[in-house]
Each structure stands twice: as C-alpha cells, then as structure tokens.
PDB file of C-alpha atoms and ligand atoms in Angstrom:
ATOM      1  CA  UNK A1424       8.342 -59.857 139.894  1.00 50.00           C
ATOM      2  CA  UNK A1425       9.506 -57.362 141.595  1.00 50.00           C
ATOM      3  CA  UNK A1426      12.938 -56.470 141.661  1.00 64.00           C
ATOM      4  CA  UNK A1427      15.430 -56.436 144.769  1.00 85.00           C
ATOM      5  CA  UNK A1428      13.745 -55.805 148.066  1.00 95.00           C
ATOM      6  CA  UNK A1429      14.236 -55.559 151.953  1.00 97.00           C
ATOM      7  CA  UNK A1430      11.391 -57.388 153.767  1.00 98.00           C
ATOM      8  CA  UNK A1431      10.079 -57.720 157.613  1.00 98.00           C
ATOM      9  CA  UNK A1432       8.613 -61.254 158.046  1.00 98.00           C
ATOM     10  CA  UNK A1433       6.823 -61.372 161.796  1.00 97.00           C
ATOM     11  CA  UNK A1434       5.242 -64.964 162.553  1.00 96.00           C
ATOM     12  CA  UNK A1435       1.808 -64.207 163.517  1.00 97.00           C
ATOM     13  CA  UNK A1436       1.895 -65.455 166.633  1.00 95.00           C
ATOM     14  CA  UNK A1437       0.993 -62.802 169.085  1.00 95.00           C
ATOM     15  CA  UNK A1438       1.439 -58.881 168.586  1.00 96.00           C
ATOM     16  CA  UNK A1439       4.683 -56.876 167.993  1.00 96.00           C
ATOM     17  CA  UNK A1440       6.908 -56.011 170.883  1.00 95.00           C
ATOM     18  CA  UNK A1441      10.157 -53.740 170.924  1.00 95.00           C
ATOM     19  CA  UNK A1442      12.440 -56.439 169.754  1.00 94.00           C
ATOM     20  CA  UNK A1443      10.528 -56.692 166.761  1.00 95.00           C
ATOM     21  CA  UNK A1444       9.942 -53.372 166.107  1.00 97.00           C
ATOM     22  CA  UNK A1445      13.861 -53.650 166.373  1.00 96.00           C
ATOM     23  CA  UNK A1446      14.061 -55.571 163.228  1.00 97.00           C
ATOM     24  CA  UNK A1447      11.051 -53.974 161.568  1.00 98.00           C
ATOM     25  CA  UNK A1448      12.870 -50.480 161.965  1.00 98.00           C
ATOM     26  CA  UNK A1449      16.423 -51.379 160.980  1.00 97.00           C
ATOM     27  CA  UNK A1450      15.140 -53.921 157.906  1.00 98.00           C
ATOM     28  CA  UNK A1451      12.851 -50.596 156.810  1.00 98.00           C
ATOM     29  CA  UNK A1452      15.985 -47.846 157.603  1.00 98.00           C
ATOM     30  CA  UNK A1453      18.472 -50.066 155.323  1.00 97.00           C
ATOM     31  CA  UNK A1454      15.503 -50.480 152.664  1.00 97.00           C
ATOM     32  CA  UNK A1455      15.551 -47.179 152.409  1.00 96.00           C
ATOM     33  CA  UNK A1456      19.010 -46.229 152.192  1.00 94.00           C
ATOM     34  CA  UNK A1457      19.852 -48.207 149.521  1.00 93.00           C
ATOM     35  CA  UNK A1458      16.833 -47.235 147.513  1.00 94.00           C
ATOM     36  CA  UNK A1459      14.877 -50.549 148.099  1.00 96.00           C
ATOM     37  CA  UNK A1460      11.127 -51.446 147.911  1.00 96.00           C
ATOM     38  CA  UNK A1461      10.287 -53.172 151.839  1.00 97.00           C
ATOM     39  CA  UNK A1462       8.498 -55.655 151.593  1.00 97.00           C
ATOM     40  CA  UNK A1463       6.019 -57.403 154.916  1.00 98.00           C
ATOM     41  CA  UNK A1464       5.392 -60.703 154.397  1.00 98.00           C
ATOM     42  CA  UNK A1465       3.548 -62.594 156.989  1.00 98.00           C
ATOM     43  CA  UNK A1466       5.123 -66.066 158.190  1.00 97.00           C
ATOM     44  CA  UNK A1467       1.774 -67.661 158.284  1.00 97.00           C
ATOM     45  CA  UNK A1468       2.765 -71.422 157.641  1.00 97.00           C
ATOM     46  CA  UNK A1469       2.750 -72.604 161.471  1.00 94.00           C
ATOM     47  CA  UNK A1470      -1.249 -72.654 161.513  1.00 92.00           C
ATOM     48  CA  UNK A1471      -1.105 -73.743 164.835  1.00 92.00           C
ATOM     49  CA  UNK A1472       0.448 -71.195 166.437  1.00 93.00           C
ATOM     50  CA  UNK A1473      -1.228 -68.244 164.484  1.00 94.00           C
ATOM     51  CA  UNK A1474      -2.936 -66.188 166.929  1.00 94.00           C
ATOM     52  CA  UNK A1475      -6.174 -64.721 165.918  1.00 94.00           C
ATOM     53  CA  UNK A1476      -6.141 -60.926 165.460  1.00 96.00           C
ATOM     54  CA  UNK A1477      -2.084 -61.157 164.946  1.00 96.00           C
ATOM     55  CA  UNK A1478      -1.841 -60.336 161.408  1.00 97.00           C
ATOM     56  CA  UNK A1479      -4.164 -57.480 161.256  1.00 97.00           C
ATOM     57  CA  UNK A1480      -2.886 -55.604 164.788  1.00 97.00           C
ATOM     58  CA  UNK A1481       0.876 -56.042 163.407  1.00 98.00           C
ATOM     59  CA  UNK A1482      -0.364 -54.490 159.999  1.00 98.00           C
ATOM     60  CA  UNK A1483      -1.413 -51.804 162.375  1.00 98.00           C
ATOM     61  CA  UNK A1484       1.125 -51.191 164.230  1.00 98.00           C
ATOM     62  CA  UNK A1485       3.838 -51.192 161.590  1.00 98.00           C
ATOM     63  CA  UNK A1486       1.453 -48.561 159.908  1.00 98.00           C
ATOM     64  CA  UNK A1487       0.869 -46.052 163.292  1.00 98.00           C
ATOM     65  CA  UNK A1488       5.288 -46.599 163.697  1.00 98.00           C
ATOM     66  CA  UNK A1489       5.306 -44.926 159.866  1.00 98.00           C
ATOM     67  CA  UNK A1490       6.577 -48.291 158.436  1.00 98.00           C
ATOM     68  CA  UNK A1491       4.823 -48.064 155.186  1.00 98.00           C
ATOM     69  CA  UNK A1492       5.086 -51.221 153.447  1.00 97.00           C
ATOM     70  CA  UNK A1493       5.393 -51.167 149.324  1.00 96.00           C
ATOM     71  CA  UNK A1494       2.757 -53.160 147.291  1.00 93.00           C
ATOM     72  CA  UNK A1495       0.664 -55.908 149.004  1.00 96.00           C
ATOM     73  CA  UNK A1496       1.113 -57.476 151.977  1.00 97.00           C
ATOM     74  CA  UNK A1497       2.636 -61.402 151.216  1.00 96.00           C
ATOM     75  CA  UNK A1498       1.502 -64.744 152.858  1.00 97.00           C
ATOM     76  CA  UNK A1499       3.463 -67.732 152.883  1.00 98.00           C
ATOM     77  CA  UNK A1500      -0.212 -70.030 153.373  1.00 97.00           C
ATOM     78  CA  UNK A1501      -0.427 -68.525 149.935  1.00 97.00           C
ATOM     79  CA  UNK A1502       2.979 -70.034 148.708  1.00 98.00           C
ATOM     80  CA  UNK A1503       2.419 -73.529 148.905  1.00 97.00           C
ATOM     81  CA  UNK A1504       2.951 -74.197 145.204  1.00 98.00           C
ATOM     82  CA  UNK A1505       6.526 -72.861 145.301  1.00 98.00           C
ATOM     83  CA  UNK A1506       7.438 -74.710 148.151  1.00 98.00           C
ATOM     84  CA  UNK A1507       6.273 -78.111 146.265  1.00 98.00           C
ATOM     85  CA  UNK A1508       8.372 -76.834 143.570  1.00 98.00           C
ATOM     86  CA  UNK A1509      11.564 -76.635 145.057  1.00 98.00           C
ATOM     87  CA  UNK A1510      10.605 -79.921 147.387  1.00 98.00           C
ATOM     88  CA  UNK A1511      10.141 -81.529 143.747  1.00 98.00           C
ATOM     89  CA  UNK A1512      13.274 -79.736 142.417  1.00 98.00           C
ATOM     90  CA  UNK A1513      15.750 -80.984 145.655  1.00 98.00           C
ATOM     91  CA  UNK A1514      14.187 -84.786 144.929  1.00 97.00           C
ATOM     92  CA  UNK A1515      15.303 -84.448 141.460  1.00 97.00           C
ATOM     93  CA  UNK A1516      18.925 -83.437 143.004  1.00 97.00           C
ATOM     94  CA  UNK A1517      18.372 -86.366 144.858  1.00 96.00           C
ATOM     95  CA  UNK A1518      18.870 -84.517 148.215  1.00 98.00           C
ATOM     96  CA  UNK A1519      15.597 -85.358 149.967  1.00 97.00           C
ATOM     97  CA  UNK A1520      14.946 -88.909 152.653  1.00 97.00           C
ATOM     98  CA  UNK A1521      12.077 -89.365 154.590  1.00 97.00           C
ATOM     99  CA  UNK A1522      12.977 -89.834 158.358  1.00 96.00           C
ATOM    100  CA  UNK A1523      10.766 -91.223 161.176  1.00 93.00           C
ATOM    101  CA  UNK A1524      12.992 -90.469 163.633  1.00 92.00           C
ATOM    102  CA  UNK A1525      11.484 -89.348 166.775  1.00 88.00           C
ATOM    103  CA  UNK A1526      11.701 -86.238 169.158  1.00 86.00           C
ATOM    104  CA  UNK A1527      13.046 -88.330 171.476  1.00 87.00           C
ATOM    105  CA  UNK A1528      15.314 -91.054 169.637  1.00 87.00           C
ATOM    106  CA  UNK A1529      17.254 -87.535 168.269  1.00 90.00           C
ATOM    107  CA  UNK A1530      16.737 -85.908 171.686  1.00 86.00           C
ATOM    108  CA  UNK A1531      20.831 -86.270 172.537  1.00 83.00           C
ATOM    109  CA  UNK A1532      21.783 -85.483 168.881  1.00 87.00           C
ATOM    110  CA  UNK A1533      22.963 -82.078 168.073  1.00 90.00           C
ATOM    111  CA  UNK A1534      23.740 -83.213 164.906  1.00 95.00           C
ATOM    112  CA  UNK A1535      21.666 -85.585 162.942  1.00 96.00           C
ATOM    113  CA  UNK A1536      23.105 -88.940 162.978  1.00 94.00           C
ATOM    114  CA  UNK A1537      21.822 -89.931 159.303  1.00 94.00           C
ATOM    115  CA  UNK A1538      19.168 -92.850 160.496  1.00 93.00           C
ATOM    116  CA  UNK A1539      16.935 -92.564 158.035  1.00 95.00           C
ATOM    117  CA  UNK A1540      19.275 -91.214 155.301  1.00 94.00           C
ATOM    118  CA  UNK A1541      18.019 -94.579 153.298  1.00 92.00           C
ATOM    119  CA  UNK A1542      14.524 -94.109 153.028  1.00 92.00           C
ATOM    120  CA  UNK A1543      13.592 -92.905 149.897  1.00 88.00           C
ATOM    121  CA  UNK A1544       9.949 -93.946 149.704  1.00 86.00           C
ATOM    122  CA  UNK A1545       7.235 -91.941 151.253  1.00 83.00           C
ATOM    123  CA  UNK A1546       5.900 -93.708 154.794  1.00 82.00           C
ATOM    124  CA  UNK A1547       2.875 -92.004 156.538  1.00 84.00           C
ATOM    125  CA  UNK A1548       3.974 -89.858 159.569  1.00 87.00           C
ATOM    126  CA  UNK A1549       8.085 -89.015 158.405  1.00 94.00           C
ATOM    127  CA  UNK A1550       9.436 -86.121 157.931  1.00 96.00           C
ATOM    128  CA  UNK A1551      11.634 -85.221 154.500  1.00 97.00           C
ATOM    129  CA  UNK A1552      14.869 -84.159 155.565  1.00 98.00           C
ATOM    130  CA  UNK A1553      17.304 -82.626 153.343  1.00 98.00           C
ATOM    131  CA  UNK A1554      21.285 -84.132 152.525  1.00 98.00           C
ATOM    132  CA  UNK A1555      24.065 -81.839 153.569  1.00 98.00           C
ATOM    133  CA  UNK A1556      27.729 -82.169 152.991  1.00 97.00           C
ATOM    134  CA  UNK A1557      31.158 -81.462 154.347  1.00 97.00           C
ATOM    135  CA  UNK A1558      31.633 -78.647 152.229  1.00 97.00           C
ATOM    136  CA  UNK A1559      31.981 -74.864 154.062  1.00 98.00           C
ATOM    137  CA  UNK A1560      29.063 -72.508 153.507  1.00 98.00           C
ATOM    138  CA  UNK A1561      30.084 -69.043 153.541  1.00 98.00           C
ATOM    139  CA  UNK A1562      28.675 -65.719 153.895  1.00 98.00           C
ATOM    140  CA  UNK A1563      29.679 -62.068 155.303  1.00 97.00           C
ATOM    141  CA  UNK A1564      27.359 -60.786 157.350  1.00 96.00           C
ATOM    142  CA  UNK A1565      27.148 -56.551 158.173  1.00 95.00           C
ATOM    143  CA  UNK A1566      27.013 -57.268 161.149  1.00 94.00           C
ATOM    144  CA  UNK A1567      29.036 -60.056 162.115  1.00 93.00           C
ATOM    145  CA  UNK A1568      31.648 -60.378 159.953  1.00 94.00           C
ATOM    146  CA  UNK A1569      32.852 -63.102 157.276  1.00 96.00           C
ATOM    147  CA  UNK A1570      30.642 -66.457 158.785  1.00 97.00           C
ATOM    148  CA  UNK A1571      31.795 -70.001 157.672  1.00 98.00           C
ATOM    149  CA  UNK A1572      29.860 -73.160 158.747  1.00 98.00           C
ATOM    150  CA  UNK A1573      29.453 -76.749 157.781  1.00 98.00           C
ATOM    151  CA  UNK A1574      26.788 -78.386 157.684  1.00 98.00           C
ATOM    152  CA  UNK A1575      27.614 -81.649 158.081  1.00 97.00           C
ATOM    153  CA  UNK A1576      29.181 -80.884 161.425  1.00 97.00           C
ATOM    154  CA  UNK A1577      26.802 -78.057 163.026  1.00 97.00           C
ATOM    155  CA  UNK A1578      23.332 -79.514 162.306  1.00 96.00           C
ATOM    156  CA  UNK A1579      23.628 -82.523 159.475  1.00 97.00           C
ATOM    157  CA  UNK A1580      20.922 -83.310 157.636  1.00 98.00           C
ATOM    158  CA  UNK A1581      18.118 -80.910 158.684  1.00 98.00           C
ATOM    159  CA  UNK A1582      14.366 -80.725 158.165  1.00 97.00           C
ATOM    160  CA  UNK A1583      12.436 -79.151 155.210  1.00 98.00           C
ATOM    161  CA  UNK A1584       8.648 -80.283 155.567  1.00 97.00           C
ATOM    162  CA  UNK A1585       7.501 -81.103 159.156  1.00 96.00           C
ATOM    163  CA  UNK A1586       6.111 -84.390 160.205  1.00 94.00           C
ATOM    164  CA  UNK A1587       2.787 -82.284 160.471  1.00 93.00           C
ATOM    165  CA  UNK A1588       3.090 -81.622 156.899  1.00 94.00           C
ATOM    166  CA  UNK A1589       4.080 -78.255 157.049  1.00 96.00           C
ATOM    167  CA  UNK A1590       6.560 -76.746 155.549  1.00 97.00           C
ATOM    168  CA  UNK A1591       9.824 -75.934 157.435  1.00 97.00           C
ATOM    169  CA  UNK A1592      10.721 -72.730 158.309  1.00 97.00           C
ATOM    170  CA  UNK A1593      13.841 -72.980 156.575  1.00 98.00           C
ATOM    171  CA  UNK A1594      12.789 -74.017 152.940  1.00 98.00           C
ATOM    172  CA  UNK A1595       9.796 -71.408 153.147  1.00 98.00           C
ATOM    173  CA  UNK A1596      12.381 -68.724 153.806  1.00 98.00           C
ATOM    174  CA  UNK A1597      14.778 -69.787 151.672  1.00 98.00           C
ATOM    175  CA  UNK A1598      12.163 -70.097 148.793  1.00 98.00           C
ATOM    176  CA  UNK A1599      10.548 -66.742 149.483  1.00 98.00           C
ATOM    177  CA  UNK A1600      13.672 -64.471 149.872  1.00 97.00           C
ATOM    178  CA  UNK A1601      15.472 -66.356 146.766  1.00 96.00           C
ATOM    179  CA  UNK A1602      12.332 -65.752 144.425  1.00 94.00           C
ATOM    180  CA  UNK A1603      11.047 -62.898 145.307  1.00 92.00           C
ATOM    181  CA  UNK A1604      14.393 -60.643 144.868  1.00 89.00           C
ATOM    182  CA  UNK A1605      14.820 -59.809 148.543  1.00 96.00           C
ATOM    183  CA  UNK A1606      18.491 -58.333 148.169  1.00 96.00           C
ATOM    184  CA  UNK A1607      18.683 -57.941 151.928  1.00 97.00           C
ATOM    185  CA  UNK A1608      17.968 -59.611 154.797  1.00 98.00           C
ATOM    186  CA  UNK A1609      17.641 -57.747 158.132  1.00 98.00           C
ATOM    187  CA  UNK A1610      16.627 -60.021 161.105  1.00 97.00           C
ATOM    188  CA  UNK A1611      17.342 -60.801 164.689  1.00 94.00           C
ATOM    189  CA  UNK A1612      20.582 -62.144 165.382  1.00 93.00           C
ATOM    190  CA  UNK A1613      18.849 -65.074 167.208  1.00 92.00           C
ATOM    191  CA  UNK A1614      18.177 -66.153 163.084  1.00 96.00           C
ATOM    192  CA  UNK A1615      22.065 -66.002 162.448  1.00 96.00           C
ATOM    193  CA  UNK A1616      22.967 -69.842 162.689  1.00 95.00           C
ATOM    194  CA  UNK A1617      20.053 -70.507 160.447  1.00 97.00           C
ATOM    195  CA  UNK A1618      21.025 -68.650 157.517  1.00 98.00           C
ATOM    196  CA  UNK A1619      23.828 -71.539 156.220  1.00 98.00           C
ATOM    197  CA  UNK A1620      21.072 -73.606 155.741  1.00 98.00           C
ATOM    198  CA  UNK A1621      19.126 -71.455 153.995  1.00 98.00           C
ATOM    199  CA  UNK A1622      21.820 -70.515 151.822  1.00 98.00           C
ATOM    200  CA  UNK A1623      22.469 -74.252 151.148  1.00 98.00           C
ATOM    201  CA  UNK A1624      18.761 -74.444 150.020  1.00 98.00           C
ATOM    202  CA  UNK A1625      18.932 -71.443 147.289  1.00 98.00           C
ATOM    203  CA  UNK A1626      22.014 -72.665 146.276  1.00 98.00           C
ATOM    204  CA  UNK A1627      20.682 -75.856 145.171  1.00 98.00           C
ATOM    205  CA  UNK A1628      17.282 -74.017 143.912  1.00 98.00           C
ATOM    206  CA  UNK A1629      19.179 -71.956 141.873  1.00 98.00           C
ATOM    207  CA  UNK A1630      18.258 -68.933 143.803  1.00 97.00           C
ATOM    208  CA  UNK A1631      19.763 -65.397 144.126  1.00 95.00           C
ATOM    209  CA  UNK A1632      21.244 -65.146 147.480  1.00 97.00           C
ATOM    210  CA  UNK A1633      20.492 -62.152 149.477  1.00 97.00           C
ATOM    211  CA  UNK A1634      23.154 -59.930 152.026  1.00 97.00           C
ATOM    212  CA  UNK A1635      22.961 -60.947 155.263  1.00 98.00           C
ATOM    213  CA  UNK A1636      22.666 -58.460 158.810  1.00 97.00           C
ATOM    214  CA  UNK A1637      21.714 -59.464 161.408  1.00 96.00           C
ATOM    215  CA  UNK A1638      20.834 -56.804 164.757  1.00 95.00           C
ATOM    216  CA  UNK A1639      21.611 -57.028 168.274  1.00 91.00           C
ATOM    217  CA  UNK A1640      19.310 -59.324 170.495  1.00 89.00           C
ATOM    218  CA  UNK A1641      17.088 -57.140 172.783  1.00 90.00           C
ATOM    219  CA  UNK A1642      17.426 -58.898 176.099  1.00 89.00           C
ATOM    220  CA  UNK A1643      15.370 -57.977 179.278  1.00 87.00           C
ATOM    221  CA  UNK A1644      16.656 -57.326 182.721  1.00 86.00           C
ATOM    222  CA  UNK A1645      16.961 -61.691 183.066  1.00 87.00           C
ATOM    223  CA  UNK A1646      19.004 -61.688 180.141  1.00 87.00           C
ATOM    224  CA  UNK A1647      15.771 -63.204 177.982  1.00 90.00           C
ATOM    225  CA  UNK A1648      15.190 -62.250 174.563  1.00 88.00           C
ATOM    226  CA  UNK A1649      12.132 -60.064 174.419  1.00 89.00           C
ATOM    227  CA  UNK A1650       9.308 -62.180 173.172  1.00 84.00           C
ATOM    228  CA  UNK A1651       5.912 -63.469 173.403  1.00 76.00           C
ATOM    229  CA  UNK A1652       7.100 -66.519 175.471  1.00 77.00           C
ATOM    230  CA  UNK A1653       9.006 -64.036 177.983  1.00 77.00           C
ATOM    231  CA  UNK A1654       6.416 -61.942 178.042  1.00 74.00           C
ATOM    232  CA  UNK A1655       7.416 -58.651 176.384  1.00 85.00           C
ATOM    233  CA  UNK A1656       4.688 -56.197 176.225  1.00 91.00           C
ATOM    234  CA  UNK A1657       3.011 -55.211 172.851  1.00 95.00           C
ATOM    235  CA  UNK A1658       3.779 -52.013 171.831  1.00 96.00           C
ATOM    236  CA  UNK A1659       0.902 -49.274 172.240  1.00 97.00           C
ATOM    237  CA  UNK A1660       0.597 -47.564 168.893  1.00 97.00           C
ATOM    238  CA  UNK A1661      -0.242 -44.176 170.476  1.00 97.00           C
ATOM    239  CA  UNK A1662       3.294 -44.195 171.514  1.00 97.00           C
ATOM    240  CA  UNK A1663       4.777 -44.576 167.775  1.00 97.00           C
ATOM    241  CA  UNK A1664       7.341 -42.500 168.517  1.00 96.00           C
ATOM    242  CA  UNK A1665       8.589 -42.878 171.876  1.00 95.00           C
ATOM    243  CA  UNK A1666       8.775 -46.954 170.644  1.00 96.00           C
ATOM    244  CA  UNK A1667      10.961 -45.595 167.798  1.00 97.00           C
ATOM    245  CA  UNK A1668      13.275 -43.638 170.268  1.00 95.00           C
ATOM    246  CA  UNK A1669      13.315 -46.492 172.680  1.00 94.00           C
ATOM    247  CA  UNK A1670      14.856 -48.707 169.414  1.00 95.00           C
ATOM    248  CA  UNK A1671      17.119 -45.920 168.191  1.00 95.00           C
ATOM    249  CA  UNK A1672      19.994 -46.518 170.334  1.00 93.00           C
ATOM    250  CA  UNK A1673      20.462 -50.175 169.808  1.00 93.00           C
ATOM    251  CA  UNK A1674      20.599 -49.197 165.790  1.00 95.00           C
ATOM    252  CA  UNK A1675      22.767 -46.742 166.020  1.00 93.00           C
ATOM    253  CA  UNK A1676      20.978 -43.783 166.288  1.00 94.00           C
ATOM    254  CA  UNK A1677      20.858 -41.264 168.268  1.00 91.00           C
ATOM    255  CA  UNK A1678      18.826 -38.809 167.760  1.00 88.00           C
ATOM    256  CA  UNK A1679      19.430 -34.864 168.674  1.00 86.00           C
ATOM    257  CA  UNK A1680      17.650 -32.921 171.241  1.00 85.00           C
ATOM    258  CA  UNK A1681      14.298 -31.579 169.633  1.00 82.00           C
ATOM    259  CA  UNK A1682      13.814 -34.655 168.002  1.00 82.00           C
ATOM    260  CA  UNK A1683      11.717 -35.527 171.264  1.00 81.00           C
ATOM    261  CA  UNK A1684       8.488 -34.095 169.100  1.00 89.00           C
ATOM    262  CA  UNK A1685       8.699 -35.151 166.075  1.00 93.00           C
ATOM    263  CA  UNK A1686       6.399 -37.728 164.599  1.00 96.00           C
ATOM    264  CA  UNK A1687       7.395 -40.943 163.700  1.00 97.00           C
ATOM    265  CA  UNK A1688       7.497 -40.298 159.712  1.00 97.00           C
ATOM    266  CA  UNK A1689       9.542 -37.158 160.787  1.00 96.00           C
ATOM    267  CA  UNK A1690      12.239 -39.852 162.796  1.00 96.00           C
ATOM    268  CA  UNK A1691      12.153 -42.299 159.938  1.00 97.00           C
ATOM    269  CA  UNK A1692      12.973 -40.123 157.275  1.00 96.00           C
ATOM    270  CA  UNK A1693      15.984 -38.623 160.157  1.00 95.00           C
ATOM    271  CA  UNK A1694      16.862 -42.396 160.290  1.00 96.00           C
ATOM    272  CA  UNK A1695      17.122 -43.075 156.782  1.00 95.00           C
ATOM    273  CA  UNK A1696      19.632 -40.787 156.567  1.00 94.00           C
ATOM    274  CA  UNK A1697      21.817 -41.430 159.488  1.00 94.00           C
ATOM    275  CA  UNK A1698      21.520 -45.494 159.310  1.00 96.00           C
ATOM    276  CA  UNK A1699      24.487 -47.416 159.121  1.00 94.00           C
ATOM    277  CA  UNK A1700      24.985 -51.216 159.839  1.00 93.00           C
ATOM    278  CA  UNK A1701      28.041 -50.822 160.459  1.00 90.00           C
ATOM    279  CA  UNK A1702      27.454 -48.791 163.529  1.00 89.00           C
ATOM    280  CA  UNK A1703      25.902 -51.655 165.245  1.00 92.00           C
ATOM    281  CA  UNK A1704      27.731 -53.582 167.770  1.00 84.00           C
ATOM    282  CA  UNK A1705      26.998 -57.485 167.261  1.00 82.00           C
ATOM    283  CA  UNK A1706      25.745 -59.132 170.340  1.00 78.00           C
ATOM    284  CA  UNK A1707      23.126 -58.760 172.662  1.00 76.00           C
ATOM    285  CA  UNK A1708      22.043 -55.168 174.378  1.00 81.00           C
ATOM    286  CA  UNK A1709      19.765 -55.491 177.554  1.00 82.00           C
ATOM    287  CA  UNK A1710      16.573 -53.645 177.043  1.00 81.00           C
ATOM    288  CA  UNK A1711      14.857 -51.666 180.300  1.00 75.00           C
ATOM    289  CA  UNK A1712      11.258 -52.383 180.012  1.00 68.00           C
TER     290      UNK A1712
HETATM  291  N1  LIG B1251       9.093 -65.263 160.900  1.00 78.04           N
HETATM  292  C1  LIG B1251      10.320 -65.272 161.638  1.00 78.04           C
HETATM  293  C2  LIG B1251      10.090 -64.716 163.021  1.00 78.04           C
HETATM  294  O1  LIG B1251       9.121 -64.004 163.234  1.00 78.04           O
HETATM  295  C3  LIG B1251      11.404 -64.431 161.020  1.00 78.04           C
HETATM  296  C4  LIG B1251      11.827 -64.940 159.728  1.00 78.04           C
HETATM  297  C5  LIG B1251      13.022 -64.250 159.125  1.00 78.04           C
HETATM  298  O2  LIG B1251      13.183 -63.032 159.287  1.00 78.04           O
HETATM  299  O3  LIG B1251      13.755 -64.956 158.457  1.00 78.04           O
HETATM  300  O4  LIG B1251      10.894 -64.981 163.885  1.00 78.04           O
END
C-alpha cells in the first residue's frame, strides 16, 4: 500500500469541464505541496451512467493540463471485494437493515423515518441501509471551518448498497479513501454535506480518516453548477493552459504578467508553490463561460 495520498476521483460520466478541472488542479496543487503522491481513481461503480469514451478522454485531458498522475490509474468496478468486506464488517457491528422503502413512500422525508429499521433478513429488491445515531460527527474542513453534524437529524439512516445492487457512493468512497491512505481530500464543495457520513463509515471500518477541503462551486451565469447536466463545455486540450488560467483565480492564484506563455507544467510547478487553501473563499464564484 501506498502511503498517504491526494486523489482526483471524476465519475465517468461525460468528459471534464472547468469545474472539474477546478478540483483536479487544486487536489493536484495541495498534493504537491505537502509532498504527496496524487492519486486518479475513476468512480466507475454507476455502470449505468458511464459514458463510453469517458475514462480514456479524462485520462487525456488531465495528461495535456500537466496533471501527471503517480502509479496506476484505480477503478472502483475493480473494488468490489473491499466493499463486501466492510458491508460484512458493518453487519457484524450490527449496523446494516434492509429497507424496501420506495422513491416515493420517502419522497417527503428529508430524513429517513426508520421504516424498515427491523428488517434484518435479506428480501429481493431492498436496499441495505446503514444505522446512525444522535451522536455529533465532527470535522474541520480548510476551507470551511470546524463542521459538526448529526446524523440522526440531517439525513438518518442512509443508503450503502443501492436497490440496483450497486454499491453506494458513500461506502465506496469511504472504503477507498480510508484504505488506500488518501491523507487529503480535495473536492467540490457541492460533496461537503456528504463527508459526515463518510466519516461515520471509516469510523466504524476502522479506517484512517483523511483532511477535508473542499473548493468553491463554479457556477455559470444562471447560478448552475457547471456540469454535464447544465451543459458545461468539455475542455479542449489544445488550450491546457488558458483552462489552467481560467481556474487560477478561483484557487487563489494569480498569476504574474508573462505567465501568459508558459506551458501548463511551467504554471503547475508556479502553482505548487504559491497554493494555499487558505486563500480560498468558501462559497460559490460565478464562472463566465
Ligand atoms: N466521483 C465523484 C464525482 O465525480 C467525486 C467523488 C469524490 O471526490 O468524493 O462527483
């Protein structure tokens, strides 16, 4: 195993757009400056909404923006065993209930009223939800400050493998970043109100538990966050640098006159120098397309 680790984990849903290559940046800047491997790993567990082609053109465009990755690339699809693990490990804990609620029965529920919290033997078609309690999770974040959140009373009980069988976002996470030494966790600050559960999970698992930032949300002219579903146009790799100045700002970073040449190893290795969470304001920051 290797030891402590930033990481970028893009979905492969679609190809990279600024507000990723937001994350991508500042999770490779902070790598650096604290002497980190950066690790990609590739959030491939939502079959259904891979795109074909995503995987390999993000590859590519994280390697024409100069964000060289260290060993090889990870898949969660390939993780499957771990995730039964700690599934087997939380049952031991007795933490785990299968729940056939539907979409619709929890539709009005912003917290998860506990139906099913009494069904402990598998039924086809449930999902296994995992047991929360009253008592405060709590984190600082580099960003945002000293965080505090129960779970009880923000989500309750919440959802680790999928009535589809998958695996839930937030156990794969939780697993991956816990085992695989990721010391710090750079992400868009749209992830922010799921990292309590995740840090519930590697608590429980026994898992290291990595430092939390989390970046501005790049917002278009509408106020949307830049993504796939508001359309937000892939990046063009033969503009690897101008996409890298575009970003700078919103990290921090501004970059002197002159710097309009250089190539985009050249402004990484300025950026590595000059990064510093704290110089990011917490919040969103619009984003002129
Ligand atoms: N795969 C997630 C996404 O693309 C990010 C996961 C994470 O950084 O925790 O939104």
């Amino acid at each position: 195993m290797i030891q402590h680790a930033g990481r970028f984990a893009p979905s492969p849903t679609g190809p990279l757009h600024h507000g990723s290559l937001l994350a991508a940046t500042a999770s490779y800047l902070d790598a650096r400056r604290q002497g980190l491997q950066w690790w990609v790993r590739i959030d491939d567990l939502d079959s259904p909404r891979v795109a074909s082609g995503a995987e390999d053109s993000i590859l590519r465009t994280l390697d024409a923006h100069g964000l060289h990755w260290d060993g090889p690339v990870q898949r969660q699809s390939l993780h499957i065993d771990r995730y039964e693990a700690a599934l087997t490990e939380l049952s031991r804990q007795k933490l785990l209930f299968y729940c056939s609620c539907s979409r619709q029965t929890l539709a009005d529920a912003q917290v998860y009223p506990g139906t099913c919290r009494h069904r402990h033997r598998p039924v086809a078609d449930t999902a296994i939800r995992v047991r929360v309690d009253e008592a405060p999770i709590r984190f600082h974040d580099l960003i945002h400050g000293d965080q505090s959140e129960i779970l009880s009373r923000s989500c309750g009980d919440f959802v680790v493998r999928r009535r589809d069988g998958f695996i839930a976002y937030q156990l794969a996470t939780a697993v991956d970043d816990g085992s695989d030494a990721i010391t710090r966790v750079v992400r868009g600050g749209d992830l922010l109100d799921n990292t309590a559960r995740q840090i519930y999970l590697m608590q429980h698992l026994g898992l290291q538990v990595p430092t939390y930032a989390h970046l501005p949300v790049l917002v278009d002219s509408h106020g949307r966050k830049l993504s796939k579903q508001t359309s937000a146009p892939a990046l063009n790799d033969r503009n690897a640098a101008a996409n890298l100045l575009a970003v700078f700002p919103f990290l921090g970073l501004n970059p002197p006159a002159g710097t309009r040449e250089w190539s985009p190893g050249e402004l990484l290795d300025w950026g590595a120098v000059e990064f510093d969470l704290a110089r990011i304001p917490p919040g969103s920051a619009t984003f002129r397309l």
